[in-house]
XYZ file of C-alpha atoms in Angstrom:
631
model
C 0.000 0.000 0.000
C 1.272 3.414 -0.908
C 0.514 6.225 1.523
C 0.057 9.274 -0.610
C 0.011 11.790 2.235
C 3.464 10.982 3.562
C 5.238 14.202 4.511
C 3.779 15.953 1.486
C 5.033 19.433 0.631
C 8.099 19.642 2.786
C 11.790 19.509 2.060
C 12.385 15.805 1.515
C 15.909 15.621 2.845
C 15.388 13.843 6.126
C 17.903 11.086 6.908
C 16.997 7.621 8.049
C 18.823 5.196 10.250
C 18.639 1.642 8.973
C 18.230 -1.341 11.233
C 21.512 -2.082 12.944
C 22.082 -5.550 14.351
C 25.017 -7.736 15.309
C 26.706 -9.058 12.146
C 28.173 -12.581 12.165
C 29.593 -13.263 15.641
C 31.057 -9.807 16.104
C 29.154 -6.632 16.825
C 28.596 -4.603 13.661
C 29.101 -0.875 14.138
C 28.887 2.289 12.107
C 30.924 5.443 12.573
C 29.514 8.460 14.339
C 29.000 11.587 12.327
C 30.784 14.684 13.537
C 29.113 16.264 16.524
C 29.489 19.697 14.971
C 26.263 21.300 13.821
C 26.167 21.532 10.039
C 23.014 23.550 9.435
C 20.295 25.524 11.173
C 16.648 25.866 10.166
C 16.219 29.562 10.953
C 12.551 29.743 9.967
C 10.042 26.965 9.365
C 6.482 28.123 8.660
C 3.446 26.237 7.414
C 0.067 27.944 7.048
C -2.920 25.856 5.935
C -6.392 27.131 5.184
C -8.885 24.288 4.720
C -12.270 25.611 3.621
C -13.999 22.234 3.124
C -13.293 18.515 3.520
C -12.145 18.399 -0.104
C -10.050 21.563 -0.459
C -7.138 23.223 1.294
C -4.473 25.776 0.434
C -1.074 25.417 2.112
C 1.728 27.989 2.158
C 5.263 27.013 3.151
C 8.304 29.106 4.022
C 11.640 27.723 5.039
C 15.005 29.398 5.643
C 18.108 27.295 6.229
C 21.639 28.390 7.070
C 24.090 25.813 5.750
C 27.385 26.038 7.597
C 29.682 23.801 5.542
C 29.844 21.157 2.819
C 28.332 18.484 5.066
C 24.987 20.255 4.832
C 25.152 20.896 1.088
C 22.356 18.486 0.207
C 19.940 20.535 2.301
C 20.257 23.291 -0.305
C 17.939 21.503 -2.741
C 14.192 22.104 -2.966
C 11.951 19.013 -3.244
C 8.212 18.607 -2.857
C 5.662 15.977 -3.814
C 2.316 16.909 -5.367
C -0.528 14.440 -5.854
C -2.763 14.109 -8.869
C -5.453 16.798 -8.744
C -3.293 18.995 -6.500
C -1.326 21.939 -7.887
C 1.950 23.613 -7.043
C 0.838 27.187 -7.678
C 3.873 29.141 -6.507
C 7.540 28.561 -5.737
C 10.429 30.939 -5.108
C 13.977 30.555 -3.862
C 16.622 33.049 -2.728
C 20.244 32.538 -1.650
C 22.108 35.064 0.504
C 25.619 35.134 1.927
C 26.684 35.641 5.533
C 26.248 39.427 5.249
C 22.704 39.094 3.877
C 23.637 39.975 0.280
C 21.583 38.166 -2.373
C 23.873 35.951 -4.432
C 21.315 33.888 -6.340
C 17.600 33.829 -7.187
C 15.918 30.822 -8.692
C 14.157 31.286 -12.018
C 10.872 29.615 -12.862
C 12.419 27.506 -15.614
C 14.786 25.889 -13.087
C 11.912 24.031 -11.458
C 11.995 20.429 -12.664
C 9.294 17.804 -12.529
C 9.487 14.036 -12.542
C 7.070 11.149 -12.044
C 9.898 8.680 -11.571
C 9.560 6.488 -8.493
C 10.039 2.894 -7.347
C 6.507 2.186 -8.580
C 5.429 1.294 -12.115
C 2.758 3.949 -12.084
C 1.877 6.551 -9.492
C -0.188 9.696 -9.598
C 2.281 11.902 -7.753
C 4.785 14.297 -9.243
C 8.060 15.358 -7.658
C 9.080 18.984 -8.177
C 12.653 19.937 -7.396
C 15.374 22.546 -7.798
C 19.045 21.729 -7.316
C 21.617 24.129 -5.939
C 25.218 23.595 -4.857
C 26.625 26.409 -2.695
C 30.076 27.703 -3.662
C 30.556 29.618 -0.433
C 29.789 28.897 3.239
C 27.949 29.764 5.337
C 25.015 30.336 3.003
C 21.368 31.077 3.718
C 18.620 29.688 1.473
C 14.938 30.630 1.624
C 12.245 28.669 -0.196
C 8.582 29.677 -0.375
C 5.920 27.627 -2.100
C 2.149 27.078 -2.198
C 0.134 23.935 -2.917
C -3.578 23.706 -3.672
C -4.937 20.369 -2.342
C -8.088 18.716 -3.639
C -10.184 15.695 -2.674
C -7.669 13.563 -0.664
C -7.404 15.243 2.697
C -7.022 12.278 5.047
C -4.028 13.996 6.679
C -2.497 17.423 6.452
C 1.181 18.153 5.768
C 3.147 17.198 8.862
C 4.950 19.557 11.185
C 8.531 18.267 10.835
C 11.054 21.101 11.173
C 13.992 18.869 12.157
C 15.253 17.875 8.748
C 18.271 15.735 9.558
C 20.895 14.936 12.144
C 23.140 17.801 13.323
C 20.566 20.377 12.204
C 19.109 22.744 14.807
C 15.851 24.678 14.494
C 15.382 28.320 15.431
C 11.749 29.386 14.973
C 9.037 26.957 13.820
C 5.340 27.753 13.416
C 2.458 25.683 12.072
C -1.036 27.137 11.588
C -4.062 25.135 10.457
C -7.586 26.502 10.038
C -10.377 24.065 9.166
C -14.157 23.704 9.561
C -15.166 22.526 13.047
C -17.343 19.832 11.482
C -14.213 18.002 10.311
C -13.282 17.297 13.950
C -9.584 18.020 13.713
C -7.200 15.861 15.814
C -3.471 15.989 16.318
C -0.627 13.873 17.631
C 2.539 15.368 19.127
C 5.882 13.573 19.295
C 8.590 15.079 21.483
C 6.626 18.332 21.675
C 4.958 19.629 24.875
C 1.179 19.487 24.662
C 0.858 23.158 25.609
C 2.754 24.106 22.421
C -0.589 23.969 20.578
C -3.197 26.710 20.961
C -6.729 26.164 19.631
C -9.150 28.980 18.759
C -12.729 28.750 17.437
C -14.447 31.429 15.358
C -17.431 31.385 13.004
C -17.558 27.617 12.646
C -13.816 27.207 12.097
C -11.018 25.970 14.329
C -7.494 27.354 14.194
C -4.578 25.347 15.553
C -1.307 27.159 16.173
C 1.818 25.187 17.019
C 5.007 27.087 17.851
C 8.399 25.880 18.989
C 11.699 27.651 19.546
C 15.293 26.494 19.679
C 15.087 22.784 18.943
C 18.606 21.406 19.495
C 20.313 19.230 16.874
C 19.881 15.487 17.102
C 23.050 13.434 17.087
C 23.400 10.318 14.957
C 24.249 7.557 17.402
C 24.895 3.831 16.989
C 22.133 1.563 18.238
C 19.554 4.352 18.324
C 15.932 4.387 17.232
C 15.214 5.671 13.685
C 15.228 9.423 13.120
C 11.448 9.493 12.543
C 10.892 8.198 16.076
C 13.186 10.592 17.933
C 12.595 13.886 16.117
C 9.992 16.504 17.065
C 6.940 16.252 14.836
C 3.190 16.694 14.789
C 0.460 15.104 12.677
C -2.915 16.747 12.068
C -5.835 14.760 10.647
C -9.622 15.166 10.449
C -12.037 12.854 12.212
C -14.291 12.986 9.148
C -12.745 12.936 5.692
C -13.511 12.586 2.007
C -11.081 10.622 -0.167
C -11.694 10.202 -3.891
C -15.450 10.304 -3.402
C -15.517 7.985 -0.369
C -16.314 9.155 3.138
C -14.869 7.888 6.381
C -14.232 8.561 10.045
C -11.048 8.223 12.057
C -12.180 8.541 15.665
C -10.724 5.072 16.307
C -8.928 2.227 14.584
C -12.311 0.524 14.378
C -13.531 3.451 12.245
C -10.454 3.208 10.046
C -11.168 -0.478 9.505
C -14.787 0.195 8.553
C -13.625 2.584 5.846
C -10.974 0.138 4.590
C -13.514 -2.685 4.582
C -15.793 -0.541 2.456
C -12.957 -0.289 -0.077
C -12.191 -4.028 -0.213
C -15.733 -5.396 0.115
C -16.797 -6.969 -3.174
C -13.327 -6.879 -4.714
C -12.700 -10.533 -3.784
C -15.190 -11.965 -6.300
C -13.465 -14.235 -8.821
C -14.691 -14.868 -12.379
C -16.223 -18.274 -13.073
C -13.110 -19.530 -14.864
C -10.929 -18.710 -11.853
C -13.395 -20.327 -9.446
C -13.304 -23.595 -11.422
C -9.506 -23.473 -11.438
C -9.339 -23.003 -7.650
C -11.679 -25.939 -7.068
C -9.705 -28.110 -9.471
C -6.579 -27.487 -7.363
C -8.147 -27.924 -3.929
C -11.309 -30.066 -3.991
C -9.363 -33.296 -3.495
C -7.592 -31.967 -0.416
C -8.935 -32.424 3.108
C -6.769 -30.225 5.358
C -7.099 -26.447 5.405
C -3.339 -25.937 5.559
C -2.901 -28.214 2.544
C -5.249 -25.995 0.565
C -3.459 -22.859 1.709
C -0.112 -24.337 0.614
C -1.433 -25.213 -2.853
C -2.923 -21.758 -3.375
C 0.238 -20.071 -2.078
C 2.285 -22.013 -4.646
C -0.206 -20.918 -7.284
C 0.306 -17.293 -6.201
C 4.074 -17.711 -6.550
C 3.841 -19.412 -9.921
C 1.367 -17.218 -11.774
C 1.549 -13.703 -10.292
C 4.199 -11.045 -9.871
C 4.457 -7.909 -7.779
C 3.871 -4.629 -9.656
C 2.882 -1.423 -7.875
C 0.315 0.635 -9.754
C -0.936 3.435 -7.517
C -3.444 5.532 -9.341
C -6.448 7.354 -7.891
C -8.093 5.509 -5.048
C -5.795 2.600 -5.947
C -3.406 4.156 -3.473
C -5.716 2.690 -0.812
C -8.086 0.295 -2.572
C -6.886 -3.112 -3.811
C -7.299 -4.132 -7.419
C -10.252 -6.418 -8.032
C -9.320 -10.101 -7.727
C -10.625 -10.684 -11.247
C -8.125 -8.195 -12.700
C -5.220 -9.868 -10.839
C -6.411 -13.227 -12.196
C -6.485 -11.904 -15.752
C -3.312 -9.806 -15.645
C -1.173 -11.950 -13.374
C 0.150 -9.001 -11.377
C -0.732 -6.648 -8.554
C 0.683 -4.602 -5.705
C 0.619 -5.658 -2.056
C -3.074 -4.826 -1.789
C -4.072 -6.554 -5.008
C -2.088 -9.740 -4.379
C -3.267 -9.974 -0.765
C -6.841 -9.522 -1.888
C -6.414 -12.115 -4.646
C -5.114 -14.702 -2.172
C -8.030 -13.820 0.112
C -10.430 -14.398 -2.787
C -8.994 -17.835 -3.621
C -9.178 -18.898 0.031
C -12.757 -17.660 0.310
C -13.684 -19.824 -2.662
C -12.438 -22.884 -0.737
C -14.290 -21.882 2.434
C -11.200 -20.737 4.339
C -11.550 -17.490 6.260
C -8.779 -14.910 6.067
C -8.317 -11.246 6.944
C -6.854 -8.391 4.963
C -4.350 -6.693 7.305
C -2.601 -3.331 6.979
C 0.775 -2.707 8.614
C 3.723 -0.313 8.574
C 6.958 -1.977 7.439
C 9.146 0.823 8.842
C 7.591 1.613 12.215
C 6.709 -1.223 14.588
C 4.167 0.665 16.702
C 0.888 2.361 15.837
C -0.268 5.336 17.881
C -3.006 3.630 19.944
C -5.392 6.581 20.298
C -4.666 8.350 17.015
C -6.028 6.421 14.041
C -4.709 7.696 10.708
C -4.318 6.376 7.188
C -0.732 7.581 6.940
C 0.498 5.171 9.605
C 0.003 2.135 7.351
C 1.969 1.413 4.173
C 1.603 -2.296 3.421
C -0.922 -5.147 3.292
C -0.526 -8.805 4.278
C -2.952 -11.674 4.851
C -3.886 -13.237 8.186
C -5.157 -16.838 7.953
C -6.473 -18.234 11.269
C -6.305 -22.042 11.138
C -7.406 -24.474 13.837
C -4.017 -24.816 15.551
C -2.078 -21.933 14.028
C -2.411 -18.488 12.519
C -0.483 -17.850 9.308
C 0.751 -14.390 8.380
C 1.278 -14.444 4.634
C 3.439 -12.003 2.662
C 1.736 -12.155 -0.738
C 4.149 -9.773 -2.498
C 7.002 -12.266 -2.071
C 5.599 -15.804 -2.208
C 9.184 -17.059 -2.529
C 9.237 -16.840 1.260
C 8.183 -20.106 2.909
C 4.473 -20.132 3.742
C 3.916 -18.399 7.065
C 7.431 -16.994 7.359
C 7.224 -13.631 9.138
C 9.813 -11.354 7.582
C 11.720 -8.603 9.346
C 9.570 -5.825 7.854
C 6.479 -6.980 9.769
C 7.727 -9.230 12.601
C 6.556 -7.852 15.942
C 4.756 -4.919 14.297
C 1.348 -3.569 15.195
C -1.187 -4.069 12.411
C -4.876 -3.500 11.736
C -7.071 -6.493 10.942
C -9.857 -5.417 8.576
C -13.313 -6.963 8.695
C -16.960 -5.958 8.422
C -16.790 -5.246 12.170
C -14.156 -2.578 11.524
C -10.487 -2.409 12.397
C -8.844 -4.362 15.204
C -5.262 -3.623 16.252
C -3.242 -6.836 16.460
C 0.436 -7.624 17.038
C 2.104 -9.762 14.369
C 4.294 -12.322 16.160
C 8.087 -12.030 16.168
C 10.513 -14.909 16.431
C 12.188 -15.308 19.803
C 15.725 -13.912 19.826
C 17.274 -17.384 20.105
C 15.233 -18.615 17.116
C 16.967 -16.162 14.776
C 19.894 -18.540 14.803
C 23.096 -19.046 12.885
C 24.718 -22.330 13.927
C 28.183 -23.256 12.659
C 29.889 -26.614 12.982
C 33.549 -26.372 11.972
C 36.166 -29.081 11.848
C 39.849 -28.290 11.189
C 42.869 -30.498 10.730
C 46.139 -28.615 11.159
C 49.432 -30.005 9.829
C 52.913 -29.253 11.183
C 53.424 -26.413 8.687
C 50.253 -24.614 9.764
C 48.158 -25.606 6.754
C 44.534 -26.527 7.456
C 41.787 -28.600 5.908
C 38.494 -27.105 7.040
C 34.960 -28.426 6.726
C 32.073 -26.220 7.772
C 28.331 -26.671 8.052
C 26.317 -23.513 8.666
C 22.587 -23.332 9.283
C 20.637 -20.082 9.156
C 17.168 -19.946 10.701
C 14.306 -17.431 10.527
C 15.595 -13.868 10.257
C 19.158 -15.112 9.801
C 17.716 -17.092 6.873
C 16.307 -13.841 5.549
C 19.682 -12.130 5.987
C 21.477 -14.823 3.974
C 18.726 -15.854 1.530
C 20.459 -13.906 -1.249
C 23.045 -16.712 -1.301
C 20.407 -19.058 -2.756
C 20.319 -16.959 -5.930
C 24.072 -17.182 -6.592
C 25.840 -19.693 -8.804
C 28.794 -21.748 -7.526
C 31.425 -19.242 -8.689
C 29.580 -16.349 -7.042
C 29.163 -18.401 -3.881
C 32.890 -19.006 -3.692
C 33.525 -15.272 -3.889
C 30.891 -14.572 -1.254
C 32.380 -17.143 1.090
C 35.491 -14.987 1.414
C 33.275 -12.323 3.019
C 31.717 -14.778 5.465
C 34.906 -16.437 6.695
C 38.351 -15.000 7.325
C 40.654 -17.840 6.363
C 44.026 -16.809 4.904
C 45.069 -18.240 1.525
C 41.701 -19.974 1.287
C 40.827 -22.372 -1.511
C 37.236 -23.594 -1.665
C 37.096 -27.235 -2.705
C 33.350 -27.839 -2.319
C 30.296 -25.790 -1.557
C 26.676 -26.842 -1.382
C 23.455 -25.038 -0.453
C 20.003 -26.204 0.453
C 16.777 -24.739 1.846
C 14.078 -26.238 4.010
C 11.347 -23.845 5.072
C 12.828 -20.745 6.693
C 16.236 -22.403 7.055
C 19.331 -22.529 4.877
C 22.085 -25.125 5.135
C 25.528 -24.416 3.679
C 28.261 -27.046 3.554
C 31.787 -26.148 2.484
C 35.190 -27.780 2.320
C 38.198 -25.423 2.295
C 41.951 -25.572 2.443
C 44.165 -22.859 3.867
C 47.923 -22.551 3.575
C 49.383 -21.299 6.828
C 46.138 -20.954 8.734
C 48.325 -21.330 11.805
C 51.442 -19.159 12.049
C 54.655 -21.148 12.695
C 57.299 -19.627 14.978
C 60.173 -21.951 15.738
C 58.766 -25.089 17.329
C 55.366 -23.480 17.944
C 52.168 -22.949 15.941
C 49.767 -20.078 16.727
C 46.224 -21.101 15.759
C 43.348 -18.578 15.500
C 40.436 -19.818 17.568
C 37.737 -18.448 15.288
C 37.798 -18.684 11.478
C 34.565 -16.704 11.060
C 36.037 -13.503 12.486
C 35.765 -10.807 9.773
C 37.362 -7.705 11.250
C 34.496 -6.213 13.230
C 34.890 -2.902 14.982
C 33.995 -1.305 18.278
C 31.743 1.751 18.682
C 33.175 4.965 20.013
C 32.566 6.083 23.571
C 29.907 8.769 23.983
C 30.190 10.827 27.133
C 26.838 12.551 26.588
C 24.724 10.057 24.713
C 21.292 11.465 23.832
C 19.124 8.409 23.272
C 18.593 4.971 24.713
C 20.108 1.868 23.154
C 17.824 0.070 20.728
C 18.102 -3.365 19.136
C 15.139 -3.838 16.772
C 15.906 -7.515 16.198
C 17.453 -10.088 18.493
C 19.393 -13.120 17.327
C 21.786 -15.855 18.330
C 25.111 -17.143 16.938
C 26.485 -20.521 17.948
C 29.759 -22.139 16.939
C 31.064 -25.616 17.607
C 34.690 -25.816 16.503
C 36.941 -28.848 16.635
C 40.657 -28.444 15.903
C 42.817 -31.512 15.351
C 46.454 -30.678 16.030
C 49.336 -32.392 14.198
C 51.023 -35.541 15.448
C 53.900 -34.810 17.803
C 52.473 -31.513 19.132
C 51.014 -30.618 22.514
C 48.987 -27.679 23.713
C 51.086 -25.037 25.410
C 48.360 -22.492 26.140
C 44.639 -22.054 25.619
C 42.494 -18.935 26.014
C 40.440 -19.057 29.159
C 36.751 -19.927 29.004
C 34.540 -16.853 29.372
C 30.975 -16.034 30.373
C 29.490 -12.546 29.998
C 25.936 -11.496 30.793
C 24.375 -8.057 30.382
C 20.738 -6.991 29.919
C 21.150 -6.577 26.132
C 23.397 -9.580 25.359
C 25.067 -12.707 26.681
C 28.249 -14.356 25.495
C 30.037 -17.569 26.424
C 33.162 -19.252 25.098
C 34.157 -22.692 26.417
C 37.480 -24.177 25.367
C 38.630 -27.651 26.323
C 41.538 -29.924 25.410
C 41.491 -33.603 24.388
C 44.308 -35.925 23.457
C 44.871 -34.385 20.018
C 41.777 -32.236 19.777
C 40.726 -28.820 20.981
C 36.989 -28.122 21.302
C 35.541 -24.614 21.268
C 31.915 -23.684 21.857
C 30.853 -20.067 21.448
C 27.405 -18.575 21.939
C 26.409 -14.942 21.419
C 22.803 -13.919 22.029
C 21.522 -10.399 21.430
C 18.240 -9.413 23.070
C 15.849 -7.232 21.095
C 14.516 -4.198 22.932
C 15.248 -0.743 24.260
C 17.804 -0.208 27.038
C 18.692 2.853 29.077
C 21.457 4.954 27.599
C 23.531 4.492 30.761
C 24.287 0.956 29.518
C 26.158 2.311 26.504
C 29.574 2.218 28.204
C 28.872 -1.404 29.171
C 27.993 -2.139 25.549
C 31.306 -0.703 24.322
C 33.263 -2.707 26.894
C 31.267 -5.840 26.053
C 32.148 -5.370 22.373
C 35.826 -4.930 23.195
C 35.978 -8.050 25.354
C 34.038 -10.160 22.863
C 36.204 -8.997 20.002
C 39.392 -9.750 21.921
C 38.168 -13.292 22.624
C 37.458 -13.948 18.944
C 40.954 -12.710 18.053
C 42.841 -14.920 20.544
C 45.266 -17.638 19.527
C 45.882 -21.194 20.683
C 49.585 -22.019 21.075
C 50.825 -25.556 20.448
C 54.437 -26.700 20.474
C 56.355 -29.632 19.188
C 57.165 -32.343 21.731
C 60.858 -32.638 22.521
C 62.412 -35.735 21.018
């Protein structure tokens, strides 16, 4: 589902923080940006006059001081305008530090494109590009948009445009008819920042903030959208492409959505016969679901066409049957239609793939951007991703696992929580056997199994040929002078199994009568995050997981163990780690286990996290020392 009112008519230069999780068996880190402020939003003004449920005029003014090259991309103007809406005015001015005008944008510099990730979409992107040649530089943009017929949300109040950007003066004014029942949601803004006035049947909302400090980009922090200051304004009653709805609750939202999907699940007679031909001989409900899911994978493909009310309403099941394609809404609805024909109940469900939580008491269309199918069976409930039926049936991918969602039915909307796999179930298990000779060469056999979201992380390997797999293996393991003799891949459900045979010249480093053997061949040069003396936000791990290694090292004849790293056990609220090393007659056994716990943790734990990373990394980098027996 495409949400057409996403941050419309604002400078689209906000950064995003991707999901950051532990990579392999070593913590994966990213570098901190400089703490120096790179830009300041001097003025941020939005003034909206809504004279009816189907029409509004919005004026925008924004002045930004860009301090150095790091803020250069904030100099561009970008806005999105939906079909039926009009960008009626735009102007840009650039001044230097002394206030002297050094550039004015001309009308013919405004460019327009309909390019997007979607095949077809009824939005246009207008933009102007400017690269400052002197710093600091001050840029003012003013523009006006005339909105028509799709006012389910108003342009958001989002003055914080990126990390390391402060805000001076920000003001948002919205005037609308009282009958629309305006509501608003504030994030990281005091409630008393909004003043409400009523006059002659209209309500005016005024939101003002001063001196918003810059947000720092920090490792293991929540996404920018969840930590910035923002406000969302939406009507309780709305009109969208000729349909009417209410948003007093998520139940109301679901009633409107159900009105859009009701009747679209009717299949043509030819399709109904085909469904019965595939399923009438089957007795179990899950069997039927599996057959129809394979049919979805075989004969449909994902194509996003988002025109008119299609931005919210799924394509009719009959058109997906005939064309063999659809977007998330259309494919979900088509699967729902096939199941209905077999007598199996299912629910169309909307969800946000980027934000795990819905605002409980603020229903809004803009909070949902995707559709999946919920299939309640007798002993299980399947959550089916119809846009990618290459996933195993019922696999819950990272974009929806643990997310709030809205189940749509004739009773309205019901907020549900899509299950997430337990941290320990997102498992990578490695069994490694090494035979070391007296020159330090090693024959290595490895079996790795990836489960659930680790399967998702490594599923790209299934699409590679043998030569590409060999190249990729060098990124997964860190074996010097490695030659891959054999490699084999297989998949069973949401699990991947990889078997490899490798040879390494001088895996162990010889020094005189001794060999120094790395304890961990999967170590791939991980790093450690920097200390932060004044961390702003709490620590956040969106996804938990577990890595386990069982390593057996056979030492050469005539050698004995001189020293082994000590066994270790570490336990903190966000992670646990253990490494057990034991010695046999000619074998050394190593068992490692790293478990990361999903969740949010107080920022005071950050120093512990850094120290934990250092200790874990040092353990993975240790060496076993063996020496030749005296004759």
